[in-house]
Every structure is written in C-alpha cells, then in structure tokens.
XYZ file of C-alpha atoms in Angstrom:
520
model
C 56.046 -36.248 -10.818
C 57.660 -39.060 -8.886
C 60.845 -40.685 -10.139
C 60.150 -44.047 -11.816
C 61.352 -46.924 -9.629
C 63.336 -49.868 -10.899
C 61.093 -52.538 -12.374
C 62.666 -55.027 -9.957
C 62.079 -52.980 -6.794
C 59.050 -54.373 -4.910
C 56.374 -51.669 -4.927
C 52.809 -51.276 -3.809
C 50.272 -48.471 -4.158
C 48.358 -47.275 -1.102
C 45.193 -45.359 -2.038
C 44.608 -43.713 1.369
C 46.583 -43.426 4.602
C 43.760 -45.201 6.450
C 43.884 -48.278 4.190
C 45.115 -51.587 5.579
C 45.701 -53.173 2.149
C 47.649 -52.022 -0.907
C 48.075 -53.407 -4.423
C 51.277 -54.814 -5.910
C 52.566 -52.701 -8.804
C 55.295 -54.871 -10.317
C 54.665 -56.523 -13.692
C 54.200 -60.237 -13.148
C 53.596 -59.776 -9.418
C 56.030 -60.570 -6.619
C 57.275 -63.806 -5.055
C 57.147 -64.810 -1.421
C 59.966 -63.149 0.501
C 59.874 -59.893 -1.483
C 60.554 -56.958 0.838
C 58.990 -53.538 0.319
C 60.669 -50.250 1.211
C 58.420 -50.101 4.308
C 60.001 -53.327 5.564
C 56.885 -55.425 4.922
C 57.758 -58.934 3.685
C 55.443 -60.977 1.479
C 54.517 -64.297 3.068
C 53.330 -65.689 -0.266
C 53.439 -64.788 -3.953
C 51.035 -61.995 -4.884
C 50.052 -61.302 -8.523
C 50.252 -57.810 -10.007
C 47.296 -55.650 -8.991
C 46.329 -57.892 -6.103
C 46.148 -56.788 -2.504
C 48.634 -57.396 0.270
C 47.729 -56.994 3.935
C 49.779 -54.172 5.452
C 48.863 -55.185 8.999
C 47.520 -58.305 10.644
C 43.744 -58.646 10.316
C 41.628 -60.753 12.634
C 38.568 -62.586 11.344
C 35.759 -60.029 10.970
C 38.058 -56.996 10.764
C 37.251 -54.447 8.042
C 39.364 -54.637 4.887
C 39.923 -51.036 3.861
C 40.868 -49.613 0.470
C 40.065 -46.099 -0.825
C 39.322 -45.341 2.853
C 36.221 -47.497 2.364
C 35.377 -50.864 3.882
C 35.412 -53.118 0.836
C 34.807 -56.237 2.917
C 35.587 -58.122 6.098
C 38.318 -60.650 6.755
C 36.801 -64.120 6.399
C 39.652 -65.562 8.473
C 42.726 -64.321 10.299
C 45.067 -62.689 7.764
C 48.711 -62.092 8.632
C 50.573 -58.968 7.517
C 52.232 -59.680 4.169
C 49.512 -62.099 3.057
C 47.627 -62.097 -0.219
C 44.140 -60.608 0.225
C 41.590 -61.722 -2.358
C 37.992 -62.839 -2.878
C 38.699 -66.112 -1.065
C 39.426 -64.463 2.282
C 37.224 -61.347 2.038
C 33.488 -61.315 2.761
C 31.471 -58.673 0.926
C 29.586 -56.128 3.058
C 25.874 -55.480 2.683
C 24.803 -52.731 0.296
C 24.336 -49.250 1.704
C 20.691 -48.557 2.459
C 19.075 -45.898 0.274
C 17.877 -43.912 3.283
C 19.633 -41.400 5.472
C 21.996 -40.419 2.683
C 23.775 -37.051 2.508
C 21.754 -34.910 0.123
C 23.501 -32.170 -1.883
C 25.892 -31.500 1.005
C 29.053 -30.776 -0.984
C 29.063 -27.250 -2.345
C 32.418 -26.705 -4.034
C 33.360 -23.169 -5.022
C 32.609 -22.458 -8.676
C 35.406 -23.833 -10.856
C 37.232 -21.385 -13.062
C 35.783 -21.640 -16.586
C 38.071 -23.313 -19.103
C 37.832 -21.095 -22.147
C 39.306 -21.039 -25.623
C 39.180 -24.758 -26.416
C 37.475 -25.760 -29.655
C 37.103 -28.619 -32.109
C 35.951 -29.028 -35.691
C 32.456 -30.493 -35.609
C 29.260 -30.785 -37.644
C 26.556 -28.443 -36.407
C 23.039 -29.844 -36.777
C 19.705 -28.047 -37.360
C 18.552 -28.975 -33.834
C 21.608 -27.270 -32.288
C 23.543 -30.430 -31.474
C 27.018 -31.066 -32.882
C 28.337 -34.256 -34.438
C 31.910 -35.485 -34.386
C 31.296 -37.772 -37.365
C 29.077 -37.551 -40.460
C 27.297 -40.899 -40.731
C 24.206 -42.207 -42.493
C 22.379 -44.265 -39.888
C 19.662 -46.629 -41.091
C 17.243 -47.520 -38.308
C 15.288 -50.764 -38.193
C 11.953 -51.333 -36.485
C 12.450 -55.070 -36.054
C 15.246 -57.616 -36.262
C 13.503 -59.384 -39.162
C 14.811 -56.772 -41.612
C 18.409 -56.742 -40.386
C 19.744 -59.175 -42.960
C 18.179 -57.212 -45.806
C 19.513 -53.916 -44.471
C 23.008 -55.350 -43.985
C 22.986 -56.539 -47.604
C 21.875 -53.078 -48.725
C 24.460 -51.310 -46.548
C 27.221 -53.394 -48.093
C 26.144 -52.251 -51.555
C 25.679 -48.650 -50.423
C 29.238 -48.583 -49.113
C 30.617 -50.017 -52.337
C 28.476 -48.227 -54.915
C 27.180 -44.989 -53.377
C 29.438 -43.886 -50.528
C 32.480 -43.189 -52.782
C 30.364 -40.571 -54.584
C 29.902 -38.601 -51.348
C 33.375 -37.990 -49.867
C 32.116 -35.844 -46.990
C 30.147 -38.760 -45.506
C 32.211 -40.922 -43.145
C 30.226 -44.135 -43.069
C 26.898 -45.931 -43.435
C 25.680 -47.859 -40.394
C 22.793 -50.265 -39.919
C 21.279 -49.516 -36.505
C 20.069 -53.071 -36.035
C 18.755 -54.538 -32.805
C 16.875 -57.565 -31.511
C 13.629 -55.789 -30.577
C 10.404 -54.965 -32.389
C 8.245 -58.101 -32.267
C 7.617 -61.122 -30.081
C 7.644 -58.774 -27.100
C 5.066 -57.469 -24.641
C 5.192 -54.042 -26.195
C 2.646 -52.471 -23.823
C 4.136 -53.933 -20.655
C 5.778 -51.788 -17.968
C 9.372 -51.212 -19.002
C 8.732 -51.631 -22.747
C 9.069 -47.883 -23.169
C 12.802 -48.226 -22.445
C 13.823 -50.118 -25.604
C 11.350 -48.146 -27.742
C 12.685 -44.740 -26.750
C 16.229 -46.096 -26.983
C 15.802 -47.037 -30.651
C 14.133 -43.680 -31.353
C 16.841 -41.641 -29.654
C 19.692 -43.593 -31.266
C 18.361 -42.370 -34.613
C 18.620 -38.814 -33.284
C 22.285 -39.095 -32.291
C 24.197 -35.967 -33.406
C 26.557 -38.020 -35.570
C 23.675 -38.868 -37.939
C 23.019 -35.235 -38.841
C 19.249 -35.393 -38.482
C 18.966 -37.659 -41.518
C 16.884 -40.436 -39.984
C 16.040 -43.306 -42.329
C 13.972 -46.310 -41.277
C 13.434 -49.770 -42.725
C 10.426 -51.736 -41.433
C 8.920 -55.116 -42.225
C 5.269 -54.112 -42.017
C 3.637 -56.543 -39.591
C 5.825 -55.972 -36.528
C 4.570 -54.717 -33.168
C 6.926 -51.741 -33.187
C 5.272 -49.904 -36.059
C 7.120 -46.881 -37.505
C 4.368 -44.563 -36.289
C 4.922 -45.827 -32.766
C 8.684 -45.557 -33.026
C 8.480 -42.041 -34.483
C 5.204 -40.337 -33.544
C 4.371 -37.796 -36.225
C 5.852 -34.369 -35.660
C 7.624 -35.411 -32.470
C 11.151 -35.404 -33.862
C 12.972 -32.203 -34.896
C 14.855 -33.648 -37.882
C 15.177 -33.014 -41.588
C 15.371 -35.938 -43.975
C 16.282 -34.918 -47.466
C 13.851 -32.038 -47.022
C 11.103 -33.976 -45.248
C 9.925 -33.547 -41.683
C 9.473 -37.228 -40.783
C 11.894 -40.141 -40.966
C 12.110 -41.566 -44.477
C 10.560 -45.037 -44.519
C 11.054 -48.170 -46.600
C 8.555 -50.964 -45.776
C 9.572 -54.362 -47.140
C 6.013 -55.751 -47.208
C 4.726 -52.923 -49.406
C 3.113 -54.249 -52.601
C 5.644 -52.406 -54.744
C 8.372 -54.810 -53.663
C 8.461 -57.772 -56.008
C 11.533 -59.824 -55.287
C 14.491 -59.268 -53.008
C 16.380 -56.875 -55.277
C 13.426 -54.497 -55.433
C 13.719 -54.107 -51.651
C 17.421 -53.386 -51.993
C 16.745 -50.859 -54.757
C 14.235 -48.996 -52.555
C 16.667 -48.816 -49.648
C 19.483 -47.623 -51.899
C 17.270 -45.014 -53.557
C 16.304 -43.492 -50.214
C 19.852 -43.813 -48.904
C 21.152 -41.717 -51.784
C 18.680 -38.946 -50.973
C 20.020 -38.883 -47.419
C 23.631 -39.153 -48.556
C 23.201 -36.090 -50.782
C 21.992 -34.104 -47.769
C 24.754 -35.395 -45.493
C 27.440 -34.690 -48.077
C 26.646 -30.977 -47.841
C 27.711 -30.884 -44.202
C 31.089 -29.362 -43.382
C 33.102 -29.237 -40.208
C 33.234 -25.866 -38.507
C 34.903 -24.500 -35.405
C 32.732 -25.076 -32.353
C 33.488 -24.659 -28.636
C 34.482 -27.628 -26.490
C 31.155 -27.127 -24.708
C 29.502 -28.991 -27.601
C 31.203 -32.254 -26.653
C 28.931 -34.898 -25.142
C 31.204 -37.593 -23.736
C 30.141 -40.939 -22.342
C 32.652 -42.557 -19.980
C 32.739 -46.266 -19.274
C 35.094 -49.009 -18.109
C 35.231 -52.647 -19.145
C 37.562 -55.522 -18.372
C 38.428 -53.611 -15.204
C 41.268 -54.485 -12.845
C 42.664 -53.102 -9.600
C 44.608 -50.476 -11.554
C 41.433 -49.054 -13.098
C 40.768 -47.009 -9.983
C 44.445 -46.021 -9.669
C 45.424 -44.878 -13.160
C 42.915 -44.754 -16.029
C 39.713 -43.880 -14.176
C 41.240 -41.067 -12.089
C 42.696 -39.635 -15.311
C 39.235 -39.826 -16.869
C 37.877 -38.055 -13.790
C 40.455 -35.289 -14.233
C 39.483 -34.909 -17.903
C 35.813 -34.964 -16.896
C 36.366 -31.980 -14.620
C 38.169 -30.145 -17.418
C 35.336 -30.722 -19.863
C 32.695 -29.658 -17.343
C 34.716 -26.478 -16.743
C 34.709 -25.949 -20.511
C 30.907 -26.084 -20.496
C 30.645 -29.580 -21.979
C 28.674 -32.649 -20.980
C 29.944 -35.881 -19.462
C 27.806 -38.924 -18.709
C 28.897 -41.573 -16.224
C 26.774 -44.694 -15.861
C 26.923 -48.399 -14.897
C 24.470 -48.559 -11.995
C 25.849 -51.623 -10.207
C 29.362 -50.178 -10.480
C 28.487 -47.004 -8.597
C 25.748 -48.369 -6.314
C 28.133 -48.877 -3.385
C 29.206 -45.246 -3.616
C 25.686 -43.809 -3.605
C 26.503 -41.620 -0.599
C 29.370 -40.062 -2.563
C 27.007 -39.307 -5.435
C 24.065 -37.899 -3.509
C 26.378 -35.608 -1.565
C 27.682 -34.175 -4.869
C 24.208 -33.572 -6.325
C 23.628 -29.964 -7.346
C 20.131 -30.012 -5.815
C 18.080 -32.298 -3.567
C 15.962 -33.159 -6.611
C 19.016 -34.516 -8.445
C 19.975 -36.583 -5.395
C 16.473 -38.026 -5.108
C 16.481 -38.896 -8.815
C 19.703 -40.885 -8.345
C 18.189 -42.708 -5.373
C 15.096 -43.587 -7.454
C 17.259 -45.052 -10.219
C 19.287 -47.097 -7.732
C 16.122 -48.379 -6.026
C 14.582 -49.331 -9.372
C 17.686 -51.301 -10.318
C 17.883 -52.981 -6.921
C 14.317 -54.196 -7.449
C 15.107 -55.264 -11.034
C 17.987 -57.433 -9.799
C 15.850 -58.850 -6.987
C 13.210 -59.932 -9.524
C 15.970 -61.881 -11.260
C 17.038 -63.566 -8.046
C 20.448 -61.868 -7.850
C 22.076 -58.811 -6.331
C 24.918 -56.460 -7.207
C 27.504 -59.178 -6.462
C 26.590 -60.790 -9.809
C 28.463 -57.968 -11.549
C 32.102 -59.025 -11.127
C 33.737 -61.288 -13.721
C 36.524 -63.873 -13.543
C 38.724 -61.323 -15.299
C 37.960 -58.655 -12.687
C 39.026 -61.064 -9.948
C 42.124 -62.187 -11.825
C 42.980 -58.489 -12.107
C 42.807 -58.010 -8.349
C 39.227 -56.873 -7.716
C 37.769 -58.943 -4.875
C 34.150 -57.826 -5.177
C 31.749 -55.218 -6.538
C 32.417 -52.804 -3.649
C 36.089 -52.538 -4.529
C 35.228 -52.352 -8.230
C 32.702 -49.576 -7.592
C 35.180 -47.445 -5.670
C 37.501 -47.543 -8.673
C 34.706 -46.992 -11.173
C 33.081 -43.990 -9.561
C 36.214 -41.847 -9.872
C 35.552 -41.513 -13.618
C 32.972 -38.911 -12.596
C 35.658 -36.558 -11.291
C 34.783 -34.054 -8.584
C 32.237 -31.736 -10.218
C 28.690 -31.371 -8.986
C 26.238 -33.778 -10.575
C 23.739 -31.615 -12.408
C 21.253 -34.122 -13.790
C 20.021 -37.716 -14.023
C 18.858 -39.679 -17.067
C 16.696 -42.786 -17.019
C 17.622 -45.582 -19.445
C 16.916 -44.618 -23.059
C 16.251 -40.950 -22.362
C 17.846 -38.143 -24.365
C 19.991 -35.427 -22.797
C 18.425 -32.029 -22.291
C 21.146 -30.261 -20.274
C 24.893 -29.851 -19.969
C 27.285 -30.603 -17.135
C 28.021 -33.833 -15.287
C 25.126 -36.270 -15.746
C 24.408 -39.597 -14.133
C 22.912 -41.697 -16.957
C 21.439 -44.794 -15.331
C 22.369 -47.913 -17.302
C 23.262 -51.532 -16.660
C 26.990 -52.138 -16.361
C 27.124 -54.345 -19.481
C 29.608 -52.640 -21.829
C 27.328 -53.077 -24.814
C 24.062 -51.996 -23.186
C 25.728 -49.044 -21.456
C 27.318 -47.877 -24.705
C 24.006 -48.267 -26.557
C 22.128 -46.206 -23.968
C 24.803 -43.498 -24.012
C 24.503 -43.332 -27.819
C 20.741 -42.881 -27.368
C 21.337 -40.139 -24.804
C 23.246 -38.126 -27.419
C 26.892 -39.046 -26.845
C 29.156 -37.867 -29.665
C 32.431 -39.220 -28.194
C 33.193 -42.221 -25.988
C 35.982 -42.824 -23.442
C 36.508 -46.470 -22.506
C 39.071 -47.668 -19.956
C 40.266 -51.252 -19.626
C 42.716 -53.199 -17.490
C 42.310 -56.758 -18.709
C 41.927 -55.568 -22.314
C 38.926 -55.515 -24.645
C 38.712 -54.614 -28.361
C 35.381 -52.835 -27.756
C 34.302 -50.250 -30.302
C 31.191 -48.554 -31.704
C 30.299 -47.715 -35.297
C 28.126 -44.785 -34.213
C 30.680 -42.726 -32.275
C 34.485 -42.716 -31.987
C 35.803 -44.639 -28.976
C 39.034 -43.602 -27.226
C 40.516 -46.618 -25.432
C 42.590 -46.121 -22.269
C 44.876 -48.828 -20.847
C 45.321 -49.026 -17.076
C 48.720 -50.753 -17.192
C 51.998 -50.380 -19.121
C 52.019 -54.080 -19.942
C 48.611 -53.938 -21.628
C 49.495 -50.745 -23.498
C 52.679 -52.369 -24.818
C 51.074 -55.649 -25.859
C 47.966 -54.000 -27.345
C 49.874 -51.047 -28.752
C 47.628 -50.822 -31.812
C 44.367 -51.015 -29.852
C 44.947 -48.607 -26.941
C 44.876 -44.859 -27.631
C 46.233 -43.738 -24.249
C 48.496 -45.477 -21.735
C 47.479 -44.486 -18.215
C 49.787 -47.146 -16.770
C 52.515 -44.492 -16.716
C 50.815 -43.135 -13.599
C 51.524 -46.330 -11.663
C 55.134 -46.485 -12.852
C 55.763 -42.851 -11.907
C 56.356 -41.681 -15.474
C 53.327 -39.371 -15.480
C 50.824 -37.850 -13.084
C 47.044 -38.117 -13.137
C 46.977 -34.498 -14.302
C 49.428 -35.235 -17.119
C 47.304 -38.060 -18.492
C 44.075 -36.150 -17.850
C 45.246 -33.216 -19.949
C 46.491 -35.601 -22.637
C 43.056 -37.199 -22.706
C 41.267 -33.849 -22.888
C 43.364 -32.760 -25.871
C 42.889 -36.122 -27.572
C 39.127 -35.778 -27.160
C 39.245 -32.490 -29.073
C 41.467 -34.015 -31.764
C 39.286 -37.097 -32.208
C 36.145 -34.955 -32.212
C 37.765 -33.002 -35.066
C 38.265 -36.145 -37.134
C 41.417 -37.838 -35.862
C 41.027 -41.597 -36.160
C 41.074 -43.867 -33.104
C 42.496 -47.377 -33.219
C 39.013 -48.882 -33.024
C 38.002 -46.801 -36.049
C 41.136 -47.754 -37.960
C 40.430 -51.471 -37.549
C 36.633 -50.963 -37.834
C 36.020 -52.703 -34.509
C 32.312 -52.238 -33.945
C 30.284 -54.022 -31.289
C 26.587 -54.546 -31.913
C 24.046 -52.285 -30.278
C 22.304 -54.096 -27.418
C 18.989 -52.807 -26.090
C 17.990 -52.927 -22.437
C 14.541 -54.543 -22.296
C 13.286 -55.192 -18.754
C 9.812 -56.090 -20.081
C 8.674 -59.662 -20.877
C 9.288 -61.429 -24.169
C 6.140 -63.214 -25.340
C-alpha cells in the first residue's frame, strides 16, 4: 500500500504508462501554477477528476487514457492544460467485425472455497437473500389498488409473520395500450414474468390483474411453465379486479389481502440456512459515474467479481452503451466463440435500436458525468468495463431473460440505472452492487443494494448512504485488493441479512421495463 500523500500536495493518477493525460486527485481540484512531483505545471485551474495534458498535443493527436484512444485533440493542447469535452473529439465506434474471438485463455483460477452465507433455499434450487412477498401486476391500471392493499398488508398482516422481510408491489407501466404482438414486445413480457420468479420471492408468485388488459395472466404465466409453489398451488395465485364477486373497492382489497395471507403463511415457514457463496447472483452497475469510477470503485468491484467467480458464484455486468467501446476486450475474454458471437449480436442489435431513434452511443453521457471529468462515452466505457474483472465471460443474456448458468455473464441491458436494475432483477439477481461518483440514492425494494463511493469526499458527505468508500484507493489509504476483499465479505454479510443503508432508509426506485416495441 502506498503512503497517503498530503492533501495539499498536487497529485494526479496515471492509468497506464502509455497515457498522455492523467486525472487530478486533490479534493476541490488544483489552481493554475500548481506543480506536480514530475515537474509538470498547471497552466490553468483543473477540477478534481479532470484530465491534465502530460505532454503537448497537436490538433488531431490521440488523447490516451487506459492505454486506449478516448478521443482526438480538437485543437493544439499545451502540456499542463485542462483536457475536457470541449477540446476532445470522440472517435468512431469500433466496427463489430474483425474482433478477437475467445483469444484470452487464462490458466484456471484457484477455487475459492469455504465461504458461505445464510440464505433462503427455494424449491427450484435458487437461493434468496431476502424473504419477500412480491405481488405482480399485469397492467398499470391496478397499481393504485395494489399499493393501497400493500399498505394495509404491511400494517395489519406482516407483523403476524416475523420471518417475512417485506411486501412489495411489482408495479410497472406495461400491460395495455401497447402493440403486444410487435417485434420486441416479448422483452417486457418476459421481464415481468421473470421478476416474479426472483429468488427473493421464494416461489410465492401472486398476481393482480384488471381483466380487460392485453397482457392477460395466461399470457404472462403460461400454464405449467413456471416451477413455483403458491400456498400449495402450481400456478400463480390470481386476483382479478373485474370479477363479478368484487362489489365495491374494499371487496377488491379484501380479496388481495386474503390471498396475500395465504402466501405470507408459506413464506413465514422459510428459514435461513448455510449455503455456499456459489449461490450468490450479483448484478454490478454504476450510476452517476465520474473519472474516479474507473480508478477506485469499479476496479474494486472487478476484484470482488473475480473472487466470487472463483467461489463458483454468478456475476452479471451490463449497460450496453457503457461497454460497447470495449467490445474487443469482451470478445477476447469469451470462453467460447459462441459466447463472443452472442455479445456481438447484442451490441449490433443495440446499435440498430439507437439508430432507429436517431442517436448513437454518445447520447449516453450526462452533465454530471462531464462535471466529474468524463469527456465522452469512450472514456466512461473504459472505466465501466473494469467492473467485470478479468475472468472469462461464460455466457450472454438478452434483455429480460433468466439466468441458466453460473460464472461471469454479460447481461445485455440499456445503461439506464433503473432499466438495468430491473432487468438484472428479472435475470435472477439476489444482491446488487452499485458504484457512484457524483452520488445517487438509488435503491431497490426487491434485492439489497450495496452502494460504493468512488471518492473520499462523497463517502464523507453521504456517510449514511454509502456502504463502502473506495476513495481510499485514490488517497493511498487502501489498495484495490483491500477494498475488493472488503466488498466480497460485505456481500456475504448482506446476503445473510445485514442491512444496507438503502434498506435502512427504505430507498426504493421504481421498476422500469425496457419496451422497444411501439405504444399504440
């Protein structure tokens, strides 16, 4: 571990010896005239996390970070100058042809044995980290009714069943007013179905429908297609609000509460038991990213990812536009040519999806990303992709699909925090890792979310929102390995029931479906 430098000593972080830019480390940035240990003098003030030119760059010269060309100088840039989106032109996207296919064959990693957590084993073999009653809806029309019922269930029924953690309405904005037979409509339909099958719901699927919607319960849950048990039944328990038996609003609420209690009784019988770490299914994601994301938090996530894969577990990395510019890195790490080709297909599909909307991958970056030092999506992608660690990529999931294998999985999703999280819940995630540099109070009701700060300043200011401070890596107080091991152990603790900050404050973002099909 390096010795922490004085907070006043001008410092930058160089990601690779071949880079010609580096990012300023100091809180608050540095003024013009600041002199680094290398002798480089800043010609202008540079904010924290932003890039400084280490050498003079002529117009058109490559701007290199992570040993990757993240852009080209839009004008002559003197050594010591601030390098940002105003003076960097973004390069074209890498073509999806001529890519290295399954070329990296690392020696088998030593298995990581003996690590366990206390989880809920389900009849289908999956393991939950929480014990939640999830109430699925077929259409948004019923959401208000279900929310009213859930409020009463929590107040009147849940206290009777102390082994159940929560009751959650799995509401969404789909189900009617949509071209339900159009190409792409299968994505939101299978997403809603697979969310109901998340391990944290214990196989106790319960559905509330309106009755006249396009997404009929029989279409959402084809008979006999779902290996779940619902209070002893084989199909999801259903309450239909338009059924003749419902006379008045309170009769609807009574029906929902009656069925909910049947499911609560079944869930209350579940008990935590010791299970191997291989039963963890972790979704990794970043949001509110900054230039430190790829320096501190995401590399630590990548280290923890490798540990979990060695332990036999499953890790999903996603966010298509935020890994698109590193497609050659991904295809080279594919375990087989088939896995590589599947990644290429997902990237090509998303490229075409963006083209239909009249945009490209450059639409991804936010004002906050840029304020945090990220000039464009290429630079952002290089910092995002490191969450996947160094293991071979063993499988690919299309949006809304459910996991069927272990290992490191590329789950294709949009980069939207809320859509990505929703699709990872549908895939079977039972624990979520979320890194942030700018800061976001993101959380999910369906799975516990471990929040990782990229900077000391954020961790200090949001001390009761961030679970891990990876900023210690930049200040020299900890190594990537230190924080990676800390994260791995925290995953086991949280999976065993330890509360995260998002859970403590009940910070729960809404589920957001990805629907590429038309709305009618």
